[in-house]
Tab-separated table of C-alpha atoms and ligand atoms in Angstrom:
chain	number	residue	atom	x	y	z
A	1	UNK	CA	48.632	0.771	24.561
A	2	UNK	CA	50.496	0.085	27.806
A	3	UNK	CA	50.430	2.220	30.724
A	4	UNK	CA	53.718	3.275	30.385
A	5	UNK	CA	55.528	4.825	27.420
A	6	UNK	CA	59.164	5.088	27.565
A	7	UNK	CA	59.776	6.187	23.594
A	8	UNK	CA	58.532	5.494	20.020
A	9	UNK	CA	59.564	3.322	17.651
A	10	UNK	CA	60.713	4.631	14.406
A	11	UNK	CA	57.196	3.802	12.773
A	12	UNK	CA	55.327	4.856	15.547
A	13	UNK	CA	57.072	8.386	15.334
A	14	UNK	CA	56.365	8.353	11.556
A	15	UNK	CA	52.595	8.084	12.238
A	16	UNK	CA	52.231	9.970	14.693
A	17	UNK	CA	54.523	13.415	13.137
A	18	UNK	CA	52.367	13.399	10.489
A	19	UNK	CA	49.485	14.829	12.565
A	20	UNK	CA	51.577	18.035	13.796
A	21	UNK	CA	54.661	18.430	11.613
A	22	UNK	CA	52.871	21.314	9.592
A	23	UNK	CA	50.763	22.670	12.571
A	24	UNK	CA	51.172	26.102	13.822
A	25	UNK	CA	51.968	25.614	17.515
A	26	UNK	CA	50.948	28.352	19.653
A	27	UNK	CA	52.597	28.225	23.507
A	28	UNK	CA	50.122	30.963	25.617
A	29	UNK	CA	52.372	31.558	28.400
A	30	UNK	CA	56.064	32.397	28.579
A	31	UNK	CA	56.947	31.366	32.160
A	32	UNK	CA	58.430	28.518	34.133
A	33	UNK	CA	56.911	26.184	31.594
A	34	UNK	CA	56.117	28.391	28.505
A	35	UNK	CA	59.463	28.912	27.739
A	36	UNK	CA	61.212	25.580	28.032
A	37	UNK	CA	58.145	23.718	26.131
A	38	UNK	CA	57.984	26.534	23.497
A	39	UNK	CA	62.277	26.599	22.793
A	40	UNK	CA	62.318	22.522	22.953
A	41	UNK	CA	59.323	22.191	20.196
A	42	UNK	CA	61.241	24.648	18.342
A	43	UNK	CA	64.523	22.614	18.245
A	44	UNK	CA	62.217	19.669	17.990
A	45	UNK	CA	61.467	21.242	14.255
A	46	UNK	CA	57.622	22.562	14.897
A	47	UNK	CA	56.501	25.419	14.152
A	48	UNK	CA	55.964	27.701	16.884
A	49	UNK	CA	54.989	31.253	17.998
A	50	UNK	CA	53.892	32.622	21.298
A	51	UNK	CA	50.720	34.491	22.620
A	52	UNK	CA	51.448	36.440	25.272
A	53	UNK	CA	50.251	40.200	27.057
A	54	UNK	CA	53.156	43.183	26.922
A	55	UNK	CA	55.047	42.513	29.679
A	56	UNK	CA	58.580	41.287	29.955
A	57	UNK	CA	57.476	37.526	29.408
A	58	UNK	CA	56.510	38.539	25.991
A	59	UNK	CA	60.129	40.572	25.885
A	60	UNK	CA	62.222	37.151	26.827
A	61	UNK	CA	60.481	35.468	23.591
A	62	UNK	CA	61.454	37.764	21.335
A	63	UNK	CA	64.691	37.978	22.700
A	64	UNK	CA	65.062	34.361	22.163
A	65	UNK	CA	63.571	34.544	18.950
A	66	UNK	CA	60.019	33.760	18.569
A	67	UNK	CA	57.534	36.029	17.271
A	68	UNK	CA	55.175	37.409	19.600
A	69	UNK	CA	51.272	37.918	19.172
A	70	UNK	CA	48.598	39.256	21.716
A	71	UNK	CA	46.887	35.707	23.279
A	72	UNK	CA	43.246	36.651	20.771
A	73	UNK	CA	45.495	36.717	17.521
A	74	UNK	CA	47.938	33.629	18.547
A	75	UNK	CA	44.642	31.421	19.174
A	76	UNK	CA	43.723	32.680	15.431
A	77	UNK	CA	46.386	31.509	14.037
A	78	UNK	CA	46.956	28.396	15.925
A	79	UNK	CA	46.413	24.615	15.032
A	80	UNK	CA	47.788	23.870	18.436
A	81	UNK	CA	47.446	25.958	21.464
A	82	UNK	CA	49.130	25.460	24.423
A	83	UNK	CA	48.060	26.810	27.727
A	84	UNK	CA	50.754	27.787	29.784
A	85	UNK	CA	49.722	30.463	31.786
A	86	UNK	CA	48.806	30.134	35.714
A	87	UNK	CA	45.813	28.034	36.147
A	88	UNK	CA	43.677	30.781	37.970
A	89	UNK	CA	43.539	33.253	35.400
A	90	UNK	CA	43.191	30.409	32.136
A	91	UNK	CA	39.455	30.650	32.753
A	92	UNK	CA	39.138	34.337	32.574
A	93	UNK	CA	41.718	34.267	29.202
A	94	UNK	CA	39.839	31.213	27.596
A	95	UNK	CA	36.911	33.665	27.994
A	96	UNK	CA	38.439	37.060	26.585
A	97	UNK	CA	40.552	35.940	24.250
A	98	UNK	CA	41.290	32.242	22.924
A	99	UNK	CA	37.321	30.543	22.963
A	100	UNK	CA	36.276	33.047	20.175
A	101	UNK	CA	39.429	33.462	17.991
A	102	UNK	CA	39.699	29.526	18.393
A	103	UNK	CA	39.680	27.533	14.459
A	104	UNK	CA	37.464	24.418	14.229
A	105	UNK	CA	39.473	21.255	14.677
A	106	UNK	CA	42.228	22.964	16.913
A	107	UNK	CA	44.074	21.434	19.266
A	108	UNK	CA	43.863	22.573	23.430
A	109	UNK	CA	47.014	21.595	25.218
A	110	UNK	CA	46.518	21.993	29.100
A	111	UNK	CA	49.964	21.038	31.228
A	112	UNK	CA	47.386	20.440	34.186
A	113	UNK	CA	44.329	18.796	34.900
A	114	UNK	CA	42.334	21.548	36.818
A	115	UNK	CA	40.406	23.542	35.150
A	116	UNK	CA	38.883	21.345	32.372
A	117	UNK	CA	38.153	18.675	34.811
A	118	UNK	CA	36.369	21.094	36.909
A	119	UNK	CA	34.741	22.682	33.972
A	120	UNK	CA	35.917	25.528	34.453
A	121	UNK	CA	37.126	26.205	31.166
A	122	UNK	CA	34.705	27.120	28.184
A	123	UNK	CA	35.898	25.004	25.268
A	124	UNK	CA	34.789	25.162	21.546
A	125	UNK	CA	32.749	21.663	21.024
A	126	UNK	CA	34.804	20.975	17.830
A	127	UNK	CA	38.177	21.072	19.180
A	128	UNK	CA	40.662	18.507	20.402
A	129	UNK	CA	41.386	18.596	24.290
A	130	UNK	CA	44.737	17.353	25.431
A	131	UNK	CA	46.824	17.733	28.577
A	132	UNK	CA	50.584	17.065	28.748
A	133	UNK	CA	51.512	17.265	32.721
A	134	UNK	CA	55.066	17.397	33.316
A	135	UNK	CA	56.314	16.033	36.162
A	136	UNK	CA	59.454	18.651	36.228
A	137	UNK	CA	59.737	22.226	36.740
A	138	UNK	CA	60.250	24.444	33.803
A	139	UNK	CA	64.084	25.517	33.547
A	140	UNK	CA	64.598	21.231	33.832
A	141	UNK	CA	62.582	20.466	30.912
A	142	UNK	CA	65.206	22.542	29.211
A	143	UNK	CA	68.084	21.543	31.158
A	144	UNK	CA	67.266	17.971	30.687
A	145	UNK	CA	66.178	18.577	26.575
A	146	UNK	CA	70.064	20.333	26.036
A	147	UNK	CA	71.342	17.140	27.926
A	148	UNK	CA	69.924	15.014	25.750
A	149	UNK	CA	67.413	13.741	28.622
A	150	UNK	CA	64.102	13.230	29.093
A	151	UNK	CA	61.497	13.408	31.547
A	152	UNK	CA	58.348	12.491	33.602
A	153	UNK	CA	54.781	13.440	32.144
A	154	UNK	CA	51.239	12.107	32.980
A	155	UNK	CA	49.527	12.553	29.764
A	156	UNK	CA	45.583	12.182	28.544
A	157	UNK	CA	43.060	12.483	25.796
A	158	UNK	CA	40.441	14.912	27.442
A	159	UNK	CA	38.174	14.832	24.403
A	160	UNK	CA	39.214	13.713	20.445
A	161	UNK	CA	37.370	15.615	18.080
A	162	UNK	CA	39.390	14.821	14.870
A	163	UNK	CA	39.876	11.333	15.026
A	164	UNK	CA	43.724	11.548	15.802
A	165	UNK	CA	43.880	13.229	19.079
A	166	UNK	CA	45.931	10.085	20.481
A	167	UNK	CA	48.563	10.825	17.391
A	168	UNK	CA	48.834	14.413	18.212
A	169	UNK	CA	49.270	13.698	21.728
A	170	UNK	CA	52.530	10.894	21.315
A	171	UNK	CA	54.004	13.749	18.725
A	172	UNK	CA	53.758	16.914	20.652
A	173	UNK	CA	54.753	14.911	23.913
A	174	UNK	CA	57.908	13.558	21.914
A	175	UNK	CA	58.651	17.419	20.722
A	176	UNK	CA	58.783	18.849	24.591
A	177	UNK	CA	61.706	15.546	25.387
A	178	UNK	CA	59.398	13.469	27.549
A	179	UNK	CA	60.707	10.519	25.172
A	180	UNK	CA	64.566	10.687	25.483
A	181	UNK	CA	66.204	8.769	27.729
A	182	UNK	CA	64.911	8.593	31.075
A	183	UNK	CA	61.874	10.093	30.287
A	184	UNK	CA	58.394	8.852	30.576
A	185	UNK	CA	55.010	8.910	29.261
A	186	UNK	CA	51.993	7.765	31.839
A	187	UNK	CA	48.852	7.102	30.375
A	188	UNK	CA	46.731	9.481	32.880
A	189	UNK	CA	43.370	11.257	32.792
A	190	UNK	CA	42.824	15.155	33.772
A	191	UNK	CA	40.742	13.540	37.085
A	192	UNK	CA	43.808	11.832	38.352
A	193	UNK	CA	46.697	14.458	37.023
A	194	UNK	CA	44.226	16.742	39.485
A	195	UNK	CA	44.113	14.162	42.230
A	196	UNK	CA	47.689	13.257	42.686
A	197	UNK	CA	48.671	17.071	42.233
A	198	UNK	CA	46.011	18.550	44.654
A	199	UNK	CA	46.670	15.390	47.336
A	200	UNK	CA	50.329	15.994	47.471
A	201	UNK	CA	49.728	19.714	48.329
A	202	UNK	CA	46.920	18.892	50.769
A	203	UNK	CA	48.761	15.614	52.377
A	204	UNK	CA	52.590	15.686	52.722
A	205	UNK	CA	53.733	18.550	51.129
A	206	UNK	CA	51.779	21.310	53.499
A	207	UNK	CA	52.070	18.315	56.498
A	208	UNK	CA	56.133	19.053	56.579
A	209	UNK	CA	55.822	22.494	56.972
A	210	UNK	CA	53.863	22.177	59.994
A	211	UNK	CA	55.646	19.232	61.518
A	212	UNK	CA	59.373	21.206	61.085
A	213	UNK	CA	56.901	23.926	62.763
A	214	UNK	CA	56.037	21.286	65.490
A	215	UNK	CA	59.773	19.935	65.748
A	216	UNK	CA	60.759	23.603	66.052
A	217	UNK	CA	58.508	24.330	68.585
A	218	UNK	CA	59.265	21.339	71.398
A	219	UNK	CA	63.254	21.392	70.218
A	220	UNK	CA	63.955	24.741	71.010
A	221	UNK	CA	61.315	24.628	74.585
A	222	UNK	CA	63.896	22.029	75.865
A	223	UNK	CA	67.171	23.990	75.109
A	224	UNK	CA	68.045	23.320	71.782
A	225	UNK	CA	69.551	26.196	69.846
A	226	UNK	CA	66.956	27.622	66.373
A	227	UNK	CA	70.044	27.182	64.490
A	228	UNK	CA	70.663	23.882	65.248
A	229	UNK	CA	66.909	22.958	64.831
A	230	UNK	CA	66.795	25.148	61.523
A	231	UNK	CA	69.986	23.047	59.587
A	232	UNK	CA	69.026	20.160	60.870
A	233	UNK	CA	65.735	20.031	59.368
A	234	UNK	CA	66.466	21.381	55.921
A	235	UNK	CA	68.580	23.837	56.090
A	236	UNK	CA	71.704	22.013	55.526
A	237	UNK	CA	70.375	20.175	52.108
A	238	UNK	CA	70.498	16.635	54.025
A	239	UNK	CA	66.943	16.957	53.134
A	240	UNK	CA	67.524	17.428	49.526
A	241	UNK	CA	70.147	14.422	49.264
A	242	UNK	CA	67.655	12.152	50.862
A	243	UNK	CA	64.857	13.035	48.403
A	244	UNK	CA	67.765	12.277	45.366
A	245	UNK	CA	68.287	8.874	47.318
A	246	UNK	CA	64.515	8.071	47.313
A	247	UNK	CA	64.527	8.778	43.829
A	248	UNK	CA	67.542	6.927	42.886
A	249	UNK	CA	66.833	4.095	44.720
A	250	UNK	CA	63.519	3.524	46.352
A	251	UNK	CA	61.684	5.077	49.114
A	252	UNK	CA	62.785	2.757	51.708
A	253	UNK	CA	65.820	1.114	49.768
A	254	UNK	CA	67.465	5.012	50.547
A	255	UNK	CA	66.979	3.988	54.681
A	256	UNK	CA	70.343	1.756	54.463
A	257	UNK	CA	72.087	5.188	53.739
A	258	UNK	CA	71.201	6.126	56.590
A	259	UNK	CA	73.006	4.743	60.582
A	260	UNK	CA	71.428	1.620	62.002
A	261	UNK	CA	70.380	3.908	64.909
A	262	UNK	CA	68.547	6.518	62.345
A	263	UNK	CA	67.147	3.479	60.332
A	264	UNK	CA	65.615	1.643	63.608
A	265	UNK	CA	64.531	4.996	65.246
A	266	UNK	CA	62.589	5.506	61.524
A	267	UNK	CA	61.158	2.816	61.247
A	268	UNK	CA	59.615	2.301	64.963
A	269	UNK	CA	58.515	5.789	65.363
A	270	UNK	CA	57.508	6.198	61.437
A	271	UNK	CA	54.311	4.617	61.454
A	272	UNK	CA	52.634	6.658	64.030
A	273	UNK	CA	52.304	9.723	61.375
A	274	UNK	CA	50.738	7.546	59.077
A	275	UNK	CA	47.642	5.199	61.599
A	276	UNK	CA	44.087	5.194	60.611
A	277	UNK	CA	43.195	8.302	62.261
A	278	UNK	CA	45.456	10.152	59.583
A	279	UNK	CA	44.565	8.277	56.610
A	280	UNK	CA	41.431	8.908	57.226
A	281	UNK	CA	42.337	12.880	57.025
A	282	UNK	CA	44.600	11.984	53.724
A	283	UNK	CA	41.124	10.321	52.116
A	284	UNK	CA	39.030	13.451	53.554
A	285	UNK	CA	41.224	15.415	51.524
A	286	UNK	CA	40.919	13.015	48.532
A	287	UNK	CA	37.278	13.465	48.453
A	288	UNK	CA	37.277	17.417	48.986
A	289	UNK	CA	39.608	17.129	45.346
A	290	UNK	CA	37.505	14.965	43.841
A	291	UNK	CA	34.286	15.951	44.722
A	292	UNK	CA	34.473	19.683	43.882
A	293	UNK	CA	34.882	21.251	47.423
A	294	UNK	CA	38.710	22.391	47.501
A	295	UNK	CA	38.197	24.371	43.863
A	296	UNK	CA	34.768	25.558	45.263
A	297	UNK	CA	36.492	27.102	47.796
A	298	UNK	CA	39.741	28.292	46.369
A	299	UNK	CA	38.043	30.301	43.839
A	300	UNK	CA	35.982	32.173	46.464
A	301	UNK	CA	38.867	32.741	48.137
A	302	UNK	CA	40.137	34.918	44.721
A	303	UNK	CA	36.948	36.117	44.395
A	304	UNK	CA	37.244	37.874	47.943
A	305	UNK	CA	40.781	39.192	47.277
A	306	UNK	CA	42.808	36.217	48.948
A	307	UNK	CA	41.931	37.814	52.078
A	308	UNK	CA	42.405	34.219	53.956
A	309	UNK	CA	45.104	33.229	52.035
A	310	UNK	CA	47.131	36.869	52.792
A	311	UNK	CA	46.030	36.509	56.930
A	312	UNK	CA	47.585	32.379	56.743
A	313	UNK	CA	50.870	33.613	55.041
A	314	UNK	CA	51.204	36.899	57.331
A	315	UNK	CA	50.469	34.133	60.864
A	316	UNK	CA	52.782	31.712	59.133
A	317	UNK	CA	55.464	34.019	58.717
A	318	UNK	CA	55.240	35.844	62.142
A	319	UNK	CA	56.247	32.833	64.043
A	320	UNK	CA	59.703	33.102	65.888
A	321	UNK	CA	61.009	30.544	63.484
A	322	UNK	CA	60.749	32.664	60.452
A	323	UNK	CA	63.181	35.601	62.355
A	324	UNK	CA	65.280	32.998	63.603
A	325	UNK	CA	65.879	31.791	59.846
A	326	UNK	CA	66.247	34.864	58.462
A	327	UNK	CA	69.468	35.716	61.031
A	328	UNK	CA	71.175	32.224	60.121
A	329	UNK	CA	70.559	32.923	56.460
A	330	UNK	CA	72.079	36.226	56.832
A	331	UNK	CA	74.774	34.670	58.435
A	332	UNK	CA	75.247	32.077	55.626
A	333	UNK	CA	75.218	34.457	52.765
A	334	UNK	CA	71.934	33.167	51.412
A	335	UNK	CA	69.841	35.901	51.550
A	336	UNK	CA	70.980	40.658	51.829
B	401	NAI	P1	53.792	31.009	35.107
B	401	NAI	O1	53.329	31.600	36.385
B	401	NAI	O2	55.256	30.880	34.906
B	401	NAI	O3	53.155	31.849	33.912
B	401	NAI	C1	53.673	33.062	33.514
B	401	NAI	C2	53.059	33.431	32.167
B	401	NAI	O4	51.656	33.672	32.327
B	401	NAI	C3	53.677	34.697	31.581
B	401	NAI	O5	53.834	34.521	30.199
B	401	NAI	C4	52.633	35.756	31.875
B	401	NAI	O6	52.641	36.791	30.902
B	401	NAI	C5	51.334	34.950	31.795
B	401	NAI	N1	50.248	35.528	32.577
B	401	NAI	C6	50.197	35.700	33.916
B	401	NAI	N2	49.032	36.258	34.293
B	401	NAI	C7	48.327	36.457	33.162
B	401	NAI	C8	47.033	37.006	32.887
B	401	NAI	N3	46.238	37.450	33.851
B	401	NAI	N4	46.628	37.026	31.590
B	401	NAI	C9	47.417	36.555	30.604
B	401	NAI	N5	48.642	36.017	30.800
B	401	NAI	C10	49.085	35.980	32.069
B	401	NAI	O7	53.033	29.629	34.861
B	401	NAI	P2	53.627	28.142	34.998
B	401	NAI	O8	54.117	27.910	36.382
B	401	NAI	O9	54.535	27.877	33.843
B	401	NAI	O10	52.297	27.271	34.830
B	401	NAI	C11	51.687	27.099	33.546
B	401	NAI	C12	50.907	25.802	33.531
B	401	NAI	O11	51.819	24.724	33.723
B	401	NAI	C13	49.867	25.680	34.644
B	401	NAI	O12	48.763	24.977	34.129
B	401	NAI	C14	50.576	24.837	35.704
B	401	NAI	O13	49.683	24.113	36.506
B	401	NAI	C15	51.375	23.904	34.798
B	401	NAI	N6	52.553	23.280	35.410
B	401	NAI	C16	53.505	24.076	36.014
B	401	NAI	C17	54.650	23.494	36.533
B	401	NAI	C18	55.766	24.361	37.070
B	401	NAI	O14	56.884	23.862	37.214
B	401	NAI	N7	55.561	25.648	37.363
B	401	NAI	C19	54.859	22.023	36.537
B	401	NAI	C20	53.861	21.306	35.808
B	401	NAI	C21	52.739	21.930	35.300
């Protein structure tokens, strides 16, 4: 099996159908990825229902169709469950309602890596464990399905009870659209699909907000206007083009789309976010994934009523900047 799977061959989807086609597919979890994974393995020909609480998540699905059960009577009936509710309460739900109700040689279906490579999820021993991670957000999986497309996933056998976990897997990844064109299948494991998730977070993702922050800051102290500083940094969508670019046509391939001026100003003053001193932070954060310490710590922080987390988002969004966006979007139209 190579690394990469791009789509099946007519024999391979043959053999691998057979394990699922008559399975009763239950999607726990009617959100951003519920829904789109639950309507595509529908028009995909499975067999599916949805476990969900009363609230208007469970409404949508039976507006669109699907019968609804409480989570404890979907997991009954289910050959294949998957979990597609937030990550932080799946251990608390596993507990109440699906571990018990669960029938041997049924099929888990995580679309992350967290909380069963944590082990934070109590799992009957004689069940299948799969995880299906898309790479998209949920409204494009279905987007990309009606047009025919496909899409990213990292994808892994967490534990193969039955014999033909790998089977299941290649079918139910085929049902959500990962194999039209486009779309691709990476042969992953629930420790990496929780690495590269978590690092992104911990490395780049939070390190822009807090550079913009930064830029912000020493802009507007030598004159600059916040509205100027504001579109320039994302505000305008320049940001979003260049991200298409880098995804069109390489990370640094994009730079030629860019002046000679902005390309040699890039690439001299680039490197100085990235020396040792900060890769070593990037592999401090690696280890804090990998060794336990970030989920230790997050779920304390839930445990004490996300009193942290609410005191970071109230300092974060009392700086000037915030106010100053909130007038330009007014402005704009963007936000009442
Ligand atoms: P979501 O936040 O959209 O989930 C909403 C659903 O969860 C609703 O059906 C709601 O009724 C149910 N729910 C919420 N709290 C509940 C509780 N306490 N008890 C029972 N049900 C509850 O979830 P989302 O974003 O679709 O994430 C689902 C899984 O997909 C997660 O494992 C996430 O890591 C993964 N994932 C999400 C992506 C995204 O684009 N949001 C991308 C790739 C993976």
């Amino acid at each position: 099996m190579t690394h990469l799977i791009t789509s099946l061959t007519n024999e391979q989807k043959q053999k691998v159908w057979k394990t699922i086609k008559d399975k009763t597919i239950a999607v726990i979890g009617y959100g951003n990825q519920g829904r789109s994974q639950a309507l595509n393995m529908h028009d995909s020909g499975l067999n599916v229902i949805v476990g969900n609480v009363r609230d208007s998540y469970a409404e949508l699905a039976e507006k669109d169709g699907f019968k609804v059960y409480s989570i404890a009577e979907a997991a009954k009936k289910a050959d294949v469950l998957f979990i597609l509710i937030p990550d932080e309460v799946q251990p608390e739900v596993f507990e109440k309602d699906i571990n018990k109700n669960m029938k041997e040689n049924s099929t888990v279906v995580f679309a992350s890596g967290y909380n069963y490579f944590y082990g934070l999820v109590n799992i009957p021993e004689k069940t299948n464990v799969l995880m299906i991670a898309p790479r998209m957000i949920g409204f494009g999986i279905r987007d990309l399905f009606l047009k025919g497309q496909g899409f990213p996933a990292l994808i892994a056998v967490g534990k193969d009870y039955t014999n033909d976990a790998e089977d299941q897997l290649l079918a139910l990844t085929d049902a959500i659209g990962v194999f039209k064109p486009n779309g691709v299948a990476i042969w992953s494991s629930f420790r990496e699909e929780t690495l590269v998730d978590l690092l992104t977070e911990h490395s780049w993702a939070g390190a822009l907000l807090y550079i913009f922050r930064a830029y912000y800051e020493v802009a507007t102290e030598l004159g600059a206007s916040p509205e100027a500083v504001i579109l320039e940094l994302y505000a305008s969508g320049e940001l979003e083009e260049i991200a298409r670019s880098m995804k069109e046509q390489g990370l640094f391939k994009q730079l030629k789309n860019h002046s000679r001026t902005s390309q040699y100003g890039q690439l001299t003053r680039g490197p100085k976010y990235a020396d040792e001193k900060i890769k070593e932070i990037i592999r401090n954060e690696a280890m804090d994934i990998l060794n336990g310490a970030f989920a230790k710590e997050w779920t304390l922080e839930r445990q004490a009523g996300f009193i942290h987390f609410n005191k970071l988002y109230e300092l974060a969004t009392e700086h000037p900047m915030e106010k100053e966006e909130e007038k330009l979007y007014k402005i704009l139209g963007r936000i009442k």
